XYZ file of C-alpha atoms in Angstrom:
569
model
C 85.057 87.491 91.117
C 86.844 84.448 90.333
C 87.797 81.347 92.841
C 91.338 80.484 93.264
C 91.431 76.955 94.420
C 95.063 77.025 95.645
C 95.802 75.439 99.033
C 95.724 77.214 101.912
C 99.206 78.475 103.541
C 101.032 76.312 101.272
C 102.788 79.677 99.278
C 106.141 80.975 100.706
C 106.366 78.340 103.372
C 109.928 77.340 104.331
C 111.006 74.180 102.638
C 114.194 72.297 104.176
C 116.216 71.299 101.720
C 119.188 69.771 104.038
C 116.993 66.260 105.047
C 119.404 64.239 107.041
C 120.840 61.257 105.036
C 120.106 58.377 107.798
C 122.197 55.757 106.085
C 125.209 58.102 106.228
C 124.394 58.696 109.690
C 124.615 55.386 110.895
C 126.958 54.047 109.215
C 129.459 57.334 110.962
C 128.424 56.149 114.404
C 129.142 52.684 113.324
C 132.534 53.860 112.715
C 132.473 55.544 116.199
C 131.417 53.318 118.501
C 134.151 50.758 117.087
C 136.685 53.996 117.579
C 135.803 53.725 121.301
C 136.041 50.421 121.845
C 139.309 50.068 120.513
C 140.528 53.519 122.263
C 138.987 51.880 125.111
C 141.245 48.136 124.708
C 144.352 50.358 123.777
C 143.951 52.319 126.993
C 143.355 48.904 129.175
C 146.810 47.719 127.102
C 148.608 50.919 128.176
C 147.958 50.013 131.525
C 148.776 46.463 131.724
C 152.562 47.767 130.148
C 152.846 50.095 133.089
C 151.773 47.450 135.470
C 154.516 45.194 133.896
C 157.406 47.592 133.902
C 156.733 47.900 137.408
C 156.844 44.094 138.347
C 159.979 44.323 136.381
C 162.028 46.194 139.202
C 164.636 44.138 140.922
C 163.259 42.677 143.842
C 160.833 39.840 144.819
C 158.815 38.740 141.652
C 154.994 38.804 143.624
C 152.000 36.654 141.789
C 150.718 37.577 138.502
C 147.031 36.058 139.397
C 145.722 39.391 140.655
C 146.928 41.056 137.543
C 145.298 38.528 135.031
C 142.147 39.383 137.097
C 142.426 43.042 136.888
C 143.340 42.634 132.636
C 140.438 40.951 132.067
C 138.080 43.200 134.182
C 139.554 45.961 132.582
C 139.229 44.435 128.978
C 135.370 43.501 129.845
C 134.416 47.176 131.416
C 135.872 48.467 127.805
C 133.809 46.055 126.009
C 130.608 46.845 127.570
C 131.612 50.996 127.139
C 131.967 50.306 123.790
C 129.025 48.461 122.740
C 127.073 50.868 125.060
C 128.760 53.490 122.678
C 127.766 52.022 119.832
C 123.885 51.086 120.481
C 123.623 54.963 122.309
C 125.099 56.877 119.349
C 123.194 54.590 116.766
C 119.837 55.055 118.370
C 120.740 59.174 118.417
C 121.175 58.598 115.181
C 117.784 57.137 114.587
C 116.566 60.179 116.418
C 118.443 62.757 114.494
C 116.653 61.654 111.339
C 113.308 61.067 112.637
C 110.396 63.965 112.532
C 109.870 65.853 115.903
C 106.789 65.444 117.832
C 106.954 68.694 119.138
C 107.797 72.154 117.403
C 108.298 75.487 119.434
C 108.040 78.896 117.544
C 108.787 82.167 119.390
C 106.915 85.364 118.523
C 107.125 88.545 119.991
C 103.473 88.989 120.458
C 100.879 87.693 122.769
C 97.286 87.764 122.748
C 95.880 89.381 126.011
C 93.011 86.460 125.889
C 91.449 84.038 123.475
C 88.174 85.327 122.843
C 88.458 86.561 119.595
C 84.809 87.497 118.825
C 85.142 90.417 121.559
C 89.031 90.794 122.022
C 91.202 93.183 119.730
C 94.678 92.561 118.642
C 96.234 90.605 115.034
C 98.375 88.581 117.556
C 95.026 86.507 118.239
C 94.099 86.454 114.581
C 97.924 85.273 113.912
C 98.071 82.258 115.993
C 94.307 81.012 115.958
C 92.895 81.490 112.530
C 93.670 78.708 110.040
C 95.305 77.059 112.986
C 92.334 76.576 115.372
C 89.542 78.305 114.194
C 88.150 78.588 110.285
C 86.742 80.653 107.958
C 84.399 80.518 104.705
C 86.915 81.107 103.078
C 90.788 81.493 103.654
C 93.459 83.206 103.087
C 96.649 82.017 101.814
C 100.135 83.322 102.655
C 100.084 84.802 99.293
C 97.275 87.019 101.098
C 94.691 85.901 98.438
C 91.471 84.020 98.794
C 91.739 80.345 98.930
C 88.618 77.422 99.465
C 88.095 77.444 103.391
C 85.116 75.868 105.162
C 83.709 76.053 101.441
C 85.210 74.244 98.411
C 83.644 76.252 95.887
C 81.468 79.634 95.657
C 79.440 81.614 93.139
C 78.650 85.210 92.464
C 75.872 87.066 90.701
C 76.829 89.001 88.566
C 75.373 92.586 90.081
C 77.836 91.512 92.790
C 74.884 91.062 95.704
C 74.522 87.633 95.936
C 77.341 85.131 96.966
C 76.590 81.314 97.075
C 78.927 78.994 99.019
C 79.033 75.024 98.992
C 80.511 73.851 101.540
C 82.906 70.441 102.049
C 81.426 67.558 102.964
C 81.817 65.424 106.633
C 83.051 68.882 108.102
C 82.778 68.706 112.537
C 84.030 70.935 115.664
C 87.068 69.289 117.497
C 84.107 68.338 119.876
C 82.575 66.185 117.373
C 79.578 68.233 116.618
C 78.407 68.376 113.062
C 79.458 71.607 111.276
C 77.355 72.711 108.586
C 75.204 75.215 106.591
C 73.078 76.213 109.734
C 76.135 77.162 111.895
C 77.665 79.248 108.880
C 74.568 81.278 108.655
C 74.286 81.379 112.400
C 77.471 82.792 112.957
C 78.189 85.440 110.517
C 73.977 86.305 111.339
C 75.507 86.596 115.240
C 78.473 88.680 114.015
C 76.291 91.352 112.473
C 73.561 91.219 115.483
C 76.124 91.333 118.251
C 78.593 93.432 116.328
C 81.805 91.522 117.204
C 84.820 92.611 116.294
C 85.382 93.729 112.558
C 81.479 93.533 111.874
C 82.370 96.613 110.363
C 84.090 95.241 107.677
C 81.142 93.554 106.106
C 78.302 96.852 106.439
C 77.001 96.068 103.240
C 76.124 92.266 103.960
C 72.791 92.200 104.849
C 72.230 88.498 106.148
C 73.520 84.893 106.151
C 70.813 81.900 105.129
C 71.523 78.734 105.284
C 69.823 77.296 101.507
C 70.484 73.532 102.493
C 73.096 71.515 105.058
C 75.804 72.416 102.417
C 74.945 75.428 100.874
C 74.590 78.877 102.130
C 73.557 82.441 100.280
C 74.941 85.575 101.230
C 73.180 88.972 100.328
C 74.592 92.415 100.267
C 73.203 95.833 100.201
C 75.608 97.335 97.813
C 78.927 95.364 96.107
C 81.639 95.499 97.635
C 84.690 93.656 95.944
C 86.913 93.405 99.830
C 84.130 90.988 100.701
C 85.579 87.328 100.059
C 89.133 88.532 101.345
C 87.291 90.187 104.885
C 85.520 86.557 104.907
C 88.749 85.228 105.240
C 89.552 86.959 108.500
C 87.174 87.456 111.704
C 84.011 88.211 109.933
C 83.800 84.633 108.092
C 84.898 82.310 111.119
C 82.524 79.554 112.204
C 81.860 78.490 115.541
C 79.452 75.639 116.719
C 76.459 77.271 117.395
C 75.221 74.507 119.760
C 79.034 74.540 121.609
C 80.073 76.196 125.160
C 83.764 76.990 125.847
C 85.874 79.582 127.672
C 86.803 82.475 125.863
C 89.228 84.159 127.289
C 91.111 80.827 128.278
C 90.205 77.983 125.644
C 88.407 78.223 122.012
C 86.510 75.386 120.011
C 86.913 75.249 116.392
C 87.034 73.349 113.344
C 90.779 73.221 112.306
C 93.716 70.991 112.470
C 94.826 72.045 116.127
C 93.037 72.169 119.159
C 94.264 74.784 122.522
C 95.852 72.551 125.153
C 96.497 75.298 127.282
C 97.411 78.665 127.348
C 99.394 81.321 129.399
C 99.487 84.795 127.792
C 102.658 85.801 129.897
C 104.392 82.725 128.619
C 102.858 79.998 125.929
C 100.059 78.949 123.940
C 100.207 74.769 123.493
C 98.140 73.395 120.136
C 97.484 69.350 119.895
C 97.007 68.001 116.404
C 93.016 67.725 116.348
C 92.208 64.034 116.303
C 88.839 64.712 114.515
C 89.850 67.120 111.943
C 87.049 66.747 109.355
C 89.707 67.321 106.579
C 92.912 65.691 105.055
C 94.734 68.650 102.850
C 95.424 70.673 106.158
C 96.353 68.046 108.682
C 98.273 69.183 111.277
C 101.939 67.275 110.207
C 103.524 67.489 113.632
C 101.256 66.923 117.233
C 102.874 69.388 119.219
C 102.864 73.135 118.191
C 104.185 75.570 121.194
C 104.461 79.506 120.690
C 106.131 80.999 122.720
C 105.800 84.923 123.818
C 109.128 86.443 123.700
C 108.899 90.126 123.682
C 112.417 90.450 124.732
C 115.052 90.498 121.852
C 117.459 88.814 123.968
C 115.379 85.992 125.388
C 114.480 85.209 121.834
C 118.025 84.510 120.544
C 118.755 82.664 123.789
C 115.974 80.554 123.305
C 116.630 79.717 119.825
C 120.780 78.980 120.383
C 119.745 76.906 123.199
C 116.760 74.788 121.783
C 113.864 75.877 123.380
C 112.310 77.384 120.318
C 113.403 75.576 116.606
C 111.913 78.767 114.940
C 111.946 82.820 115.855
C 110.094 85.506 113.961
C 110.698 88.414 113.810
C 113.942 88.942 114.096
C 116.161 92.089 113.068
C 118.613 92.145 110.698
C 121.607 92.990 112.714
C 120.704 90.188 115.584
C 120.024 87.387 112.410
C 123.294 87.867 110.745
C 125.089 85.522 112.961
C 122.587 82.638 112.451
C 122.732 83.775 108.989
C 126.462 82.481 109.010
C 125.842 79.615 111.043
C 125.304 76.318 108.950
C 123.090 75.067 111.647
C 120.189 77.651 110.899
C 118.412 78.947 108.403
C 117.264 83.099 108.243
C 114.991 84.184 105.365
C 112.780 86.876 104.723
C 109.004 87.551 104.452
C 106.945 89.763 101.909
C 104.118 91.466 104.403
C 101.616 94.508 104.647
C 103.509 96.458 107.091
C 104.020 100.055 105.730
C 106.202 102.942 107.296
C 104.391 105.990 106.300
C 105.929 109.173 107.168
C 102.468 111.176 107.293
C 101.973 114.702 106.199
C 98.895 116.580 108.421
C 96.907 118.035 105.283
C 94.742 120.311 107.707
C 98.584 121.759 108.896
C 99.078 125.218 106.605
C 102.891 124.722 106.212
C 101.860 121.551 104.322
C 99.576 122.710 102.182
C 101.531 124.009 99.950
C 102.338 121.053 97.875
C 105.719 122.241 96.766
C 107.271 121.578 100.786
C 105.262 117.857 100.543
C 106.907 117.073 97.294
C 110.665 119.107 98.408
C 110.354 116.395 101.508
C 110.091 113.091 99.379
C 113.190 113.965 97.468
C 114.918 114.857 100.287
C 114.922 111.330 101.731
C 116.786 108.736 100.747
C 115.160 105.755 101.163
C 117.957 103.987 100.343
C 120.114 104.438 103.389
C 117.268 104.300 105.753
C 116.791 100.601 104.453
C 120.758 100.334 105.098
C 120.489 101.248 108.056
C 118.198 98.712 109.247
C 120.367 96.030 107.652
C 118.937 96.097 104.258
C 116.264 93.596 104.333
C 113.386 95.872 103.920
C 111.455 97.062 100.350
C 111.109 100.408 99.025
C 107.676 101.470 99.039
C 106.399 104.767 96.525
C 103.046 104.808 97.423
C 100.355 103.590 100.091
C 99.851 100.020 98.723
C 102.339 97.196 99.247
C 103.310 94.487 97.120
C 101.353 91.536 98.649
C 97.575 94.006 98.036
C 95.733 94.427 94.773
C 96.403 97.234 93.216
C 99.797 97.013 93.620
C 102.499 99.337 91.120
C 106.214 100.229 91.472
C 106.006 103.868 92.613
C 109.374 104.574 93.989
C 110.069 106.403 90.389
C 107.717 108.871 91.278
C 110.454 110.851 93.783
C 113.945 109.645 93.570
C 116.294 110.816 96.368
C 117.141 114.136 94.341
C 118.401 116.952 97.076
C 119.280 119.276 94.251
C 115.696 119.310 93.677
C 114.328 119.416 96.929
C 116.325 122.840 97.620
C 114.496 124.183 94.898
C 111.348 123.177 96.081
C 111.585 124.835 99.214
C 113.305 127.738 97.734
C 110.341 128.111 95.954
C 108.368 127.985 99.108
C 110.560 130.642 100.468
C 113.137 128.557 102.785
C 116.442 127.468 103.152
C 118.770 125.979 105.075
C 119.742 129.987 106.205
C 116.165 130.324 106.703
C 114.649 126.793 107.405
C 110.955 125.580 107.634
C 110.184 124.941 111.587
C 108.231 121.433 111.631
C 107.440 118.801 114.255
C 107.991 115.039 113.739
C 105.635 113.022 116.643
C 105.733 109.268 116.964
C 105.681 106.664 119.239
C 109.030 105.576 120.823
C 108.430 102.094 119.977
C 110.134 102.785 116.784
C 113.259 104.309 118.407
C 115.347 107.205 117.953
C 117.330 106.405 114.588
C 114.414 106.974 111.811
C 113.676 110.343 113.443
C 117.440 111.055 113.742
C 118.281 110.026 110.014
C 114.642 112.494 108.948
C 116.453 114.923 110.666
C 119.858 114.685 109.642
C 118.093 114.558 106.239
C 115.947 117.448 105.616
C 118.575 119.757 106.915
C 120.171 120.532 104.183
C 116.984 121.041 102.010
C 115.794 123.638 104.699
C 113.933 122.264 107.140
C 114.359 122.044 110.800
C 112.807 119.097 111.922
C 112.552 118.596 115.746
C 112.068 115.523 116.940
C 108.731 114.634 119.383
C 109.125 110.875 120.877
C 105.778 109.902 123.029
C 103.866 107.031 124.492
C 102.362 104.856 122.184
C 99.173 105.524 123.973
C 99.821 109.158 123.454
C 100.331 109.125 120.193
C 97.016 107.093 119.679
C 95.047 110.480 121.761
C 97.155 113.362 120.259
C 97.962 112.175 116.620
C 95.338 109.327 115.665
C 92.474 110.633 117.245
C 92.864 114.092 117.441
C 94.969 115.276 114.329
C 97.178 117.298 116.256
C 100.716 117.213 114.815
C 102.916 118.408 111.896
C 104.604 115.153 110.777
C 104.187 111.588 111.843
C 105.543 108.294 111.496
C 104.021 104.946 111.933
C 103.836 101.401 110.795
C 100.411 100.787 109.052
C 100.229 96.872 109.485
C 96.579 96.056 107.901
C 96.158 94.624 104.579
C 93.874 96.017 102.124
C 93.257 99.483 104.108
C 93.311 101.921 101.095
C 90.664 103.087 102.404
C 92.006 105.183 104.626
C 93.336 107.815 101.895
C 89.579 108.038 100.389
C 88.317 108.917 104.166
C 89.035 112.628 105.228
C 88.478 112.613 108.477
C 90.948 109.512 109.024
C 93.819 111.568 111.139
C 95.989 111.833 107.563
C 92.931 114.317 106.377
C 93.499 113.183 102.912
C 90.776 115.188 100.837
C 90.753 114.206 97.223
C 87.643 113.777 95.345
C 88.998 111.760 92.083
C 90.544 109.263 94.618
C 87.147 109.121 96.673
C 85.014 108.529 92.981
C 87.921 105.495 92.099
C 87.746 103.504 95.259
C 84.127 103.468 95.141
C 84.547 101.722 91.674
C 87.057 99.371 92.871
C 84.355 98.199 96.025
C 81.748 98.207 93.181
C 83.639 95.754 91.133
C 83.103 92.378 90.026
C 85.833 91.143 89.164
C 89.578 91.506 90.482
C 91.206 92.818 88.072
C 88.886 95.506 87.604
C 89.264 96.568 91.390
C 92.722 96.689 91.299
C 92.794 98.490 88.051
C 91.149 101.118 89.565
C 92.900 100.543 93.231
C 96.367 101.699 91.151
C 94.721 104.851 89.095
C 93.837 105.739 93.150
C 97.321 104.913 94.196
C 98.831 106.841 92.225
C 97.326 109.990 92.110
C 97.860 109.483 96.135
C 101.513 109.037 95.285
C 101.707 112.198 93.004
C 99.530 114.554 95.848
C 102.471 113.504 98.328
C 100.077 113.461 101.547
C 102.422 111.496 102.809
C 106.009 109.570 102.517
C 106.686 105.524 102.261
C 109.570 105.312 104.117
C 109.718 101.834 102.992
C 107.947 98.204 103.642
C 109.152 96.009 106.662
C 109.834 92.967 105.792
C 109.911 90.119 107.996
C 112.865 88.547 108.968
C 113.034 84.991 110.844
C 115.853 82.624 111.765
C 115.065 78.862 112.797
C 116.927 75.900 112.932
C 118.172 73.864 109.802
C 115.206 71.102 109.613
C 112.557 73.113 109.886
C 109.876 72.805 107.025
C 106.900 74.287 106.259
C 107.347 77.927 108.394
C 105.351 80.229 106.396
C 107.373 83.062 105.078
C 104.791 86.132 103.661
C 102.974 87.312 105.709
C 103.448 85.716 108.882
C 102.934 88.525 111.317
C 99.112 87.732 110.104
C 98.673 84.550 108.755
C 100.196 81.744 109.974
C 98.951 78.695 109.549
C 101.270 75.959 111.344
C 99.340 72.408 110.131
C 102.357 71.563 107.435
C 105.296 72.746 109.899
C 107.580 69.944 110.934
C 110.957 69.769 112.401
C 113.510 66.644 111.618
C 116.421 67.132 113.732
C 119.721 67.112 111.772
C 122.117 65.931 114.921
């Protein structure tokens, strides 16, 4: 496969376009500092008239000595207001155009600990790879596979032998030297001690370290996923002479380093001061992210300060920041897929012609309004950021006309409607089941609605296959595989699709897996095992100077060295 030697994280990152003009600046508190001092003298003159008209009444004329004294204590007092004014609001001004030290994110997610070699969860792989620890190779918010740990790779051409070459000077945050052996050591310990995703990589067979900058990787069989999985888990690199805490602290090779860490409230990063490299340097020396499950606390902290950037956000609690000249709210391309799932094992779904009558029933369209209109339509089970990729919402346009004849066809009607179960977790709410519903009435089915535990949907639905319908948002990247693996709980059983991913892992080259990544795709698509309700999209709202906040894919990869915050007032 071919290299792409973009940079790292650099793609769809937020790029503030509203940089302070400091001249302007200062030159407006100029103006207001002299304001106040000469509010401040007119005031002090105001005074002195009152003071006069009242010496003015008939009567004994007292001394004026006292009131000389008090004039020019007065006049002094507004002086020193003044030019206190002046210096305070110039050196804010200083400060309003000057870069941040510190920059506070808020995510919804927190890691239960930090040990990512044993610990599950894409909330640790969000906020530590890239950031803390790296990979072989990495992956760029454009969720392709950039230079990493290595500048540069090779491979053969039967697809079994992959040669990295490594940068030069590379160390841990410790100091220790990081180089071939350590590579080979720790994707050798990832196989042996089967840490988490050391599934991903089955057919690599060993790690060898050819020289201090170069190490060979063999496989077993090709397998085309195998530079992008080396950009996640299964290529990180960890000093194989090193001893941290796991759950509480981590030592790696990127630009940040954990300062502390509280998963009930924050994770601190410090800019690494012996980052080996210079392209990635962490550009601000503070990084907090802050946990804020709660949709509430989130906005609070962003309106008050304590976070400059929040992500996600929904559409509905963004539009006012959207409106608000002080903030900026944009919107991510990600992985996440809503997939309405179709139990293939279930006998009222095998007949194809109630699968097919339930795609045109729903209109995708108002489901997407509903949720503010952000998100993408989706026709099929790969999303726009994964090879493979093709428009497939042609396939079944909202068309109810249609649908009713489908199921008429079937034998049902809305007189004499098709009894099915929807189950999913209430972590999605109530509306996407209510609008299914509300729906597939009028085609003929009766849809009843079964909201459960997350936990009990994972026992009833994922492991065991028992259900009619569900719904669910499918997060990973790359995970076609899941349609060419029956026993996965959609029990998805189609031979041709089986025969053309097993080409696309066999591939050497990219375009030749993804070639054969769409034929699959679509003949998915056509089969209707399932709906594509549509593709979340990520929304996020931080404050007007922010730069560098990547915007794909950031519920994954986020990589935080080029963020930077320059306060606008």
């Amino acid at each position: 496969m071919t290299q792409d030697n973009g940079a790292h994280g650099e793609a769809g990152a937020t790029n503030s376009t509203n940089t302070p003009n400091n001249a302007n600046v200062a030159t407006n508190t100029t103006d207001g500092a002299t304001n106040t001092a000469n509010t401040a003298t007119n005031n002090a003159a105001s005074t002195d008239a009152s003071l006069e008209g009242r010496a003015k009444r008939p009567g004994r004329r007292p001394s004026l000595g006292w009131l000389w004294s008090l004039i020019a204590v007065i006049v002094v007092a507004a002086l020193v207001v003044g030019v206190n004014a002046y210096f305070t609001r110039k050196q804010d001004a200083s400060a309003a155009g000057k870069q941040a030290d510190t920059v506070a994110i808020g995510l919804k997610l927190a890691p239960v600990n930090l040990d990512i070699r044993h610990q599950s969860g894409s909330a640790l792989e969000q906020i530590l790879i890239g950031n803390v620890y790296e990979s072989l190779v990495s992956r760029g918010s454009d969720n392709k596979v950039h230079p990493g740990l290595a500048k540069s790779w090779e491979i053969s051409k039967d697809g079994l032998t992959y040669t990295f070459h490594l940068n030069d000077h590379m160390t841990f945050s410790n100091g220790d030297t990081l180089d071939a052996d350590d590579v080979a050591w720790s994707i050798n310990e990832l196989k042996a001690k089967q840490y988490y995703n050391y599934d991903q990589v089955t057919n690599l067979d060993k790690a060898e370290a050819v020289d201090a900058k170069t190490v060979k990787l063999t496989l077993s069989a090709p397998d085309s996923n195998m530079l992008w999985y080396l950009t996640g888990r299964p290529g990180l690199v960890y000093d194989k002479d090193g001893t941290w805490d796991e759950k509480t602290g981590a030592l790696g090779s990127g630009p940040y380093t954990v300062a502390s860490f509280d998963p009930s409230d924050k994770i601190v990063f410090k800019a690494n001061p012996k980052y080996w490299g210079t392209a990635h340097k962490a550009k601000t020396k503070n990084v907090i992210i802050r946990f804020l499950p709660d949709d509430n606390a989130g906005i609070n902290a962003l309106k008050s300060g304590d976070v400059q950037v929040l992500s996600p956000i929904t559409a509905t609690l963004a539009e006012p920041f959207r409106k608000n000249p002080d903030y900026v709210v944009k919107e991510g391309d990600g992985s996440d897929k809503f997939v309405l799932a179709f139990n293939m094992t279930n006998a009222k779904l095998a007949d194809k012609r109630v699968r097919q009558a339930i795609r045109y029933g729903i209109d995708h369209k108002q489901l997407i309004a509903s949720r503010g209109g952000v998100d993408a339509a989706l026709g099929g089970p790969i999303p726009k950021v994964d090879p493979g990729y093709e428009d497939l919402t042609g396939l079944y346009p909202h068309d109810e006309a249609k649908a009713k004849q489908l199921m008429k066809e079937a034998g049902y009607s809305e007189t004499n409607p098709l009894q099915l179960t929807l189950t999913y977790a209430n972590v999605y709410g109530t509306e996407l089941g209510d609008q299914l519903k509300s729906q597939l009435k009028p085609i003929g089915i009766d849809l009843k609605i079964n909201y459960v535990e997350f936990s009990t949907w994972l026992q009833d639905v994922h492991t065991n296959g028992d259900y009619d319908l569900s719904l669910v948002d499918h997060a990973e990247s790359h995970d076609f595989y899941k349609w060419a693996t029956p026993s996965y709980y959609y029990h998805y059983d189609n031979k041709q699709v089986q025969d053309l991913y097993a080409k696309a892992l066999a591939a050497t080259s990219d375009d030749e897996a993804s070639k054969y990544l769409a034929q699959a795709a679509k003949i998915v698509s056509e089969d209707a095992p399932a709906d594509w309700l549509f593709s979340w999209r990520v929304e996020q709202a931080y404050a007007k100077g922010v730069s560098g906040y990547p915007e794909n894919l950031s519920q994954t990869v986020l990589p935080l060295w080029q963020v930077t915050y320059t306060p606008s007032k």
